Amino acid sequence: MSKNLYGSLYMTLSMFGYASSDAFIKYIGLILPLSEILFLRGILAVFLLLILTYFRNELFVSVDKNQIKFLILRVTGDVGCTIFFLTALINMKLANATAVLQCVPLALAFSAAVFLKEDVGWRRWSAIVFGFFGVLIIIKPTSTEFNYYSLMALMAVCFIVLRDLSTSRLNESIPSTFVSLITALSVTITGLLFLPFQTWVKPSFEIIGSLSATAVLLILGVLFNIISMRTGEVSFIAPFRYSIIIFAILYGIIFYNEFPDKLMIFGSIILVSAGLYTLYREQIKKEL
């Protein structure tokens, strides 16, 4: 197979890892409070990342002073998006929460234009507006189904944008494994800090196994994502990110009896179409 096909396969596996982890979290969230989930899952994730970082000789890294602020913003974005998205995920339909998150490429293009003064033509502006219209269709703000958990999913998007924009400002000399370790440690500490405010529930062996699975699947999702972006052309591989919606719909139907309605499917089609067009225009701009 060509590098692009390998890259698309790795990206699809990455989305499978993310969607599978989310499906487990939704189940665990019905039993354990969020703070406990973040803390227990974080312990295993930090342990696995410590081993990986140690063997890659990337455990101790010198970070320039001017890079510390971007590292802090990156960690803040990841902690924020984790809290808001998992809260929305546990209380919304799995596919709906996942679909809302797919407006991230559009939100990134919007933020880059507004805050970083990047040149965004009328075509991409139209795609951004069109895509956010798709998000409104998914969350249905005028229906009885709408609640503040839908707003939490949108807040998660804002924190993801903060995370990704600050990540783009990090020097390439800072290893990805080191950044992932710092982030995982920060999320774990956040869970620990909130533990006193929520009732501790003694986890069963089944729940501990499920939490372990989420940690492993999440790390696999991250690793396959990194591998995919280093294997082929980004313009070819990036659209396969949207395969996560298919996985989320299947998990929702099989495990939670959550069938997507027509508006959710229609909104997702609009959102994905806008995202793909934005990626296409970005590629055209790079080639000019």
C-alpha angles and dihedrals in degrees: 000000000000122000090254092056091048089048092051090049091051091048091050090049088050091054089047089055093049094045093047091050090050091050090054092046092053089055094045090047089065088063110026129047116250095249091057091048092052092047100045096040090045094056092059094041092051091047093052093044091048090057092046093046092046095052091047088052090236100117096103113046130171110229120196116237092242089055097053094078091054090048090051091048090048092052091045090052093049094047091047096048091047093053097043097041096046090048090052092042094055092049102036135058108283094234094046094052090046093048093052089056090059090075088076094101089053092046089049092052090048093048093046090054096045103037104023095036092231116168109258115177127216092263094060091041088055090049091050092052091044091050095050088050086059090053090053090053090052097049094038098210093192097050131088089247091068116101139152091276087073088055089050089057088053091047087054088057090054091053091046089054089051090049095048097043092049090045089056088057094053117105114252089233089074105086119235091229091056092050090047091050093050090048094048090048091051093050090049092051090048090055090049092051092053095046095092090057095056131054113261113234118200104238119228122227088258092056092046088052091049092049090050089051092052091052093049093044091048093052091047089051091053094045095047088048092055092045092049094052090051096047109059144358114315093219090058097041103039096071089062087071087082091066085086089076090059091049091047092051091050093048091047092052097042101042107021104027089237110152116190115239125225094262092054091051092044093048091048091052090052092046095048092045091052091047093049091048091050090052089048093052091047089054092049089051092052092051093052 
